[in-house]
């Protein structure tokens, strides 16, 4: 679910038989603007901080909101097993992962969101490329400088955005992120029962409204329209 796009090159292959619940954007004005916005978003994600150094393999950990950076040996991130991202009850909790090189997830690995964490507020900024393992479950928005390769039967909630290379898929399912934010409290009414709390469900707000503490601009949400398929950038 989501749109599919490429710019400046025009090659989108495999759709059909692949299915896109959305719109194709091949070197049209939307795709061109998205490509520019992705460049800006990568720079802003890369410059976010202060950073928390982490070892290469972050599988098996439970992490709180923050900006995490590979510790420089070997300039990459990987996930084996389950990585839990704990929002701490904050619907706007933001997680940014920075790697000077790559992200690789193992076969069957899982990124799990708990306590209000949302895929739309998770960003993976990579100096080169990402490879997602077969049958893995992944959450968040990948901002890769070069390529993104997704192996067979992976399930992704988020966006796959490659700046200068291809996004390749093999029988994978990609769902567009939806941000859930608390709505206003309903005014109390004369009743013995407590007034309910209303929660509003809607499409993701521009990122600038969601993460003012970590300045990644609205470009990421706009670029997110190229969220599924083979993208030859």
Short mmCIF file of C-alpha atoms in Angstrom, two decimals:
data_model
loop_
_atom_site.label_atom_id
_atom_site.label_comp_id
_atom_site.label_asym_id
_atom_site.label_seq_id
_atom_site.Cartn_x
_atom_site.Cartn_y
_atom_site.Cartn_z
CA UNK A 1 0.00 0.00 0.00
CA UNK A 2 1.48 3.29 -1.12
CA UNK A 3 2.75 4.93 -4.27
CA UNK A 4 5.69 3.91 -6.44
CA UNK A 5 8.13 6.25 -8.13
CA UNK A 6 11.46 6.81 -9.81
CA UNK A 7 13.53 9.83 -10.83
CA UNK A 8 15.53 10.78 -12.86
CA UNK A 9 15.57 7.43 -14.66
CA UNK A 10 12.34 5.87 -15.92
CA UNK A 11 12.70 2.13 -15.27
CA UNK A 12 10.02 0.52 -13.08
CA UNK A 13 9.72 -3.22 -13.69
CA UNK A 14 7.73 -6.05 -12.14
CA UNK A 15 4.44 -4.10 -11.73
CA UNK A 16 2.52 -6.11 -12.82
CA UNK A 17 2.64 -8.84 -11.65
CA UNK A 18 3.43 -6.87 -8.49
CA UNK A 19 0.50 -4.86 -7.12
CA UNK A 20 0.60 -1.19 -6.14
CA UNK A 21 -2.32 0.22 -4.15
CA UNK A 22 -1.53 3.78 -5.09
CA UNK A 23 -0.07 5.75 -8.00
CA UNK A 24 2.97 5.28 -10.24
CA UNK A 25 5.22 8.34 -10.52
CA UNK A 26 7.87 7.91 -13.20
CA UNK A 27 10.00 11.04 -13.67
CA UNK A 28 6.93 13.24 -13.27
CA UNK A 29 7.02 16.48 -11.22
CA UNK A 30 5.99 14.61 -8.08
CA UNK A 31 8.86 12.12 -8.41
CA UNK A 32 11.33 14.89 -9.21
CA UNK A 33 10.37 16.85 -6.10
CA UNK A 34 10.44 13.68 -4.00
CA UNK A 35 13.99 12.98 -5.12
CA UNK A 36 15.09 16.47 -4.08
CA UNK A 37 13.29 16.11 -0.76
CA UNK A 38 14.93 12.76 -0.09
CA UNK A 39 18.36 14.35 -0.51
CA UNK A 40 17.43 17.00 2.05
CA UNK A 41 15.97 14.44 4.43
CA UNK A 42 19.08 12.26 4.32
CA UNK A 43 21.25 15.25 5.19
CA UNK A 44 19.04 16.22 8.10
CA UNK A 45 18.81 12.69 9.47
CA UNK A 46 22.59 12.33 9.21
CA UNK A 47 23.07 15.57 11.13
CA UNK A 48 20.67 14.74 13.97
CA UNK A 49 21.96 14.30 17.49
CA UNK A 50 23.26 14.00 20.09
CA UNK A 51 23.97 10.41 19.14
CA UNK A 52 24.11 7.25 21.24
CA UNK A 53 26.81 4.81 20.04
CA UNK A 54 25.68 1.21 19.54
CA UNK A 55 27.43 -2.01 18.58
CA UNK A 56 26.87 -3.30 15.07
CA UNK A 57 24.20 -5.91 15.94
CA UNK A 58 21.30 -4.26 17.73
CA UNK A 59 19.14 -7.39 17.74
CA UNK A 60 18.03 -8.63 21.13
CA UNK A 61 17.88 -5.09 22.55
CA UNK A 62 15.08 -2.83 23.74
CA UNK A 63 15.79 0.80 22.87
CA UNK A 64 14.19 4.05 23.99
CA UNK A 65 13.64 7.07 21.70
CA UNK A 66 16.83 8.75 20.54
CA UNK A 67 19.46 9.01 17.81
CA UNK A 68 21.60 5.87 17.54
CA UNK A 69 24.83 5.64 15.55
CA UNK A 70 27.02 2.67 14.68
CA UNK A 71 30.14 2.75 16.81
CA UNK A 72 32.51 2.84 13.86
CA UNK A 73 33.46 -0.82 13.86
CA UNK A 74 32.59 -1.91 11.21
CA UNK A 75 30.53 1.16 10.27
CA UNK A 76 27.35 -0.86 9.83
CA UNK A 77 24.17 -1.93 11.60
CA UNK A 78 22.59 -5.37 11.71
CA UNK A 79 19.58 -7.00 13.34
CA UNK A 80 19.55 -10.63 14.41
CA UNK A 81 16.51 -11.86 16.33
CA UNK A 82 14.18 -9.17 17.68
CA UNK A 83 14.81 -5.46 18.16
CA UNK A 84 12.18 -3.75 20.32
CA UNK A 85 11.62 0.00 20.08
CA UNK A 86 9.91 1.29 23.22
CA UNK A 87 7.95 4.51 22.78
CA UNK A 88 7.46 4.93 26.52
CA UNK A 89 3.82 5.84 26.00
CA UNK A 90 4.67 8.79 23.73
CA UNK A 91 2.92 8.66 20.33
CA UNK A 92 5.51 11.13 18.98
CA UNK A 93 8.57 9.17 20.16
CA UNK A 94 11.27 9.30 17.48
CA UNK A 95 14.01 6.78 16.71
CA UNK A 96 16.80 7.63 14.26
CA UNK A 97 19.48 5.12 13.32
CA UNK A 98 22.60 6.34 11.54
CA UNK A 99 25.10 4.11 9.77
CA UNK A 100 28.05 5.28 7.74
CA UNK A 101 27.68 2.16 5.63
CA UNK A 102 24.99 -0.53 5.63
CA UNK A 103 22.02 -2.08 7.40
CA UNK A 104 21.48 -5.85 7.18
CA UNK A 105 18.69 -7.77 8.85
CA UNK A 106 18.83 -11.54 9.31
CA UNK A 107 16.32 -14.04 7.95
CA UNK A 108 13.27 -14.04 10.20
CA UNK A 109 14.40 -11.02 12.21
CA UNK A 110 11.82 -8.69 13.74
CA UNK A 111 11.64 -4.98 14.52
CA UNK A 112 8.89 -4.73 17.15
CA UNK A 113 7.20 -1.51 18.27
CA UNK A 114 5.97 -1.32 21.86
CA UNK A 115 4.39 1.22 24.22
CA UNK A 116 3.18 3.60 21.53
CA UNK A 117 6.17 3.58 19.18
CA UNK A 118 5.11 4.07 15.56
CA UNK A 119 6.77 3.05 12.32
CA UNK A 120 6.26 6.51 10.84
CA UNK A 121 8.60 7.93 13.49
CA UNK A 122 11.44 5.45 12.89
CA UNK A 123 14.20 6.44 10.44
CA UNK A 124 17.19 4.45 9.16
CA UNK A 125 19.78 6.72 7.53
CA UNK A 126 22.43 4.71 5.67
CA UNK A 127 25.62 5.83 3.98
CA UNK A 128 25.35 3.08 1.39
CA UNK A 129 22.74 0.32 1.28
CA UNK A 130 20.20 -1.84 3.12
CA UNK A 131 19.49 -5.56 2.82
CA UNK A 132 16.43 -6.99 4.55
CA UNK A 133 16.38 -10.73 5.22
CA UNK A 134 13.79 -13.18 3.94
CA UNK A 135 10.59 -13.44 6.03
CA UNK A 136 11.80 -10.57 8.22
CA UNK A 137 9.41 -8.06 9.78
CA UNK A 138 10.69 -4.51 9.54
CA UNK A 139 9.40 -1.16 10.76
CA UNK A 140 10.44 2.33 9.71
CA UNK A 141 11.61 4.51 6.86
CA UNK A 142 14.88 3.55 5.15
CA UNK A 143 16.83 6.49 3.71
CA UNK A 144 19.65 4.83 1.78
CA UNK A 145 22.22 6.65 -0.31
CA UNK A 146 22.67 3.78 -2.77
CA UNK A 147 20.41 0.69 -2.91
CA UNK A 148 17.83 -1.28 -0.94
CA UNK A 149 17.37 -5.04 -1.46
CA UNK A 150 14.53 -6.93 0.18
CA UNK A 151 14.66 -10.72 0.16
CA UNK A 152 11.73 -13.11 -0.24
CA UNK A 153 8.51 -12.69 1.76
CA UNK A 154 9.56 -9.83 4.02
CA UNK A 155 6.91 -7.61 5.58
CA UNK A 156 7.65 -3.90 5.90
CA UNK A 157 5.65 -1.13 7.51
CA UNK A 158 7.30 2.03 6.29
CA UNK A 159 9.06 3.45 3.23
CA UNK A 160 11.99 2.24 1.14
CA UNK A 161 13.80 5.25 -0.31
CA UNK A 162 17.04 4.94 -2.30
CA UNK A 163 18.81 8.08 -3.46
CA UNK A 164 20.93 6.91 -6.41
CA UNK A 165 20.23 3.18 -6.83
CA UNK A 166 17.50 0.58 -7.06
CA UNK A 167 14.95 -0.77 -4.62
CA UNK A 168 14.44 -4.47 -5.39
CA UNK A 169 11.68 -6.69 -4.00
CA UNK A 170 10.89 -10.42 -4.05
CA UNK A 171 7.30 -11.29 -3.09
CA UNK A 172 7.33 -8.74 -0.27
CA UNK A 173 4.53 -6.77 1.36
CA UNK A 174 5.00 -3.06 2.11
CA UNK A 175 2.43 -1.09 4.10
CA UNK A 176 2.37 2.69 4.26
CA UNK A 177 2.85 4.05 7.75
CA UNK A 178 -0.03 5.71 9.53
CA UNK A 179 0.57 8.00 12.49
CA UNK A 180 -1.92 7.72 15.34
CA UNK A 181 -2.04 10.82 17.53
CA UNK A 182 -4.14 11.46 20.62
CA UNK A 183 -7.15 13.63 19.94
CA UNK A 184 -8.79 16.16 22.27
CA UNK A 185 -10.42 15.04 25.45
CA UNK A 186 -14.20 15.09 25.21
CA UNK A 187 -15.61 17.68 27.66
CA UNK A 188 -17.18 16.10 30.73
CA UNK A 189 -20.92 15.55 30.71
CA UNK A 190 -23.25 15.22 33.69
CA UNK A 191 -23.02 11.50 34.23
CA UNK A 192 -21.86 9.01 36.77
CA UNK A 193 -19.59 7.53 34.10
CA UNK A 194 -16.24 9.16 33.27
CA UNK A 195 -16.01 11.02 29.98
CA UNK A 196 -14.34 8.99 27.20
CA UNK A 197 -11.08 9.90 25.57
CA UNK A 198 -11.29 10.31 21.80
CA UNK A 199 -8.40 9.10 19.67
CA UNK A 200 -8.13 10.36 16.10
CA UNK A 201 -6.78 8.10 13.35
CA UNK A 202 -5.51 9.84 10.24
CA UNK A 203 -2.78 9.85 7.64
CA UNK A 204 0.65 10.87 8.83
CA UNK A 205 1.20 14.53 9.57
CA UNK A 206 4.22 16.22 8.02
CA UNK A 207 7.30 15.17 9.91
CA UNK A 208 8.09 18.71 10.98
CA UNK A 209 5.02 18.59 13.23
CA UNK A 210 5.85 15.20 14.65
CA UNK A 211 9.49 15.54 15.60
CA UNK A 212 10.36 19.15 16.43
CA UNK A 213 13.11 17.95 18.79
CA UNK A 214 14.97 16.20 15.98
CA UNK A 215 14.81 18.28 12.86
CA UNK A 216 13.97 16.12 9.88
CA UNK A 217 11.74 18.14 7.61
CA UNK A 218 8.43 17.32 6.03
CA UNK A 219 10.23 16.01 2.98
CA UNK A 220 10.29 12.50 4.41
CA UNK A 221 6.51 12.21 4.50
CA UNK A 222 6.25 13.67 1.00
CA UNK A 223 8.93 11.39 -0.33
CA UNK A 224 7.06 8.53 1.31
CA UNK A 225 4.76 8.31 -1.68
CA UNK A 226 7.50 6.15 -3.31
CA UNK A 227 7.00 3.52 -0.67
CA UNK A 228 6.76 0.24 -2.50
CA UNK A 229 8.08 -1.55 -5.54
CA UNK A 230 11.18 -1.43 -7.68
CA UNK A 231 12.53 2.08 -7.79
CA UNK A 232 15.35 2.90 -10.21
CA UNK A 233 16.48 6.30 -8.97
#
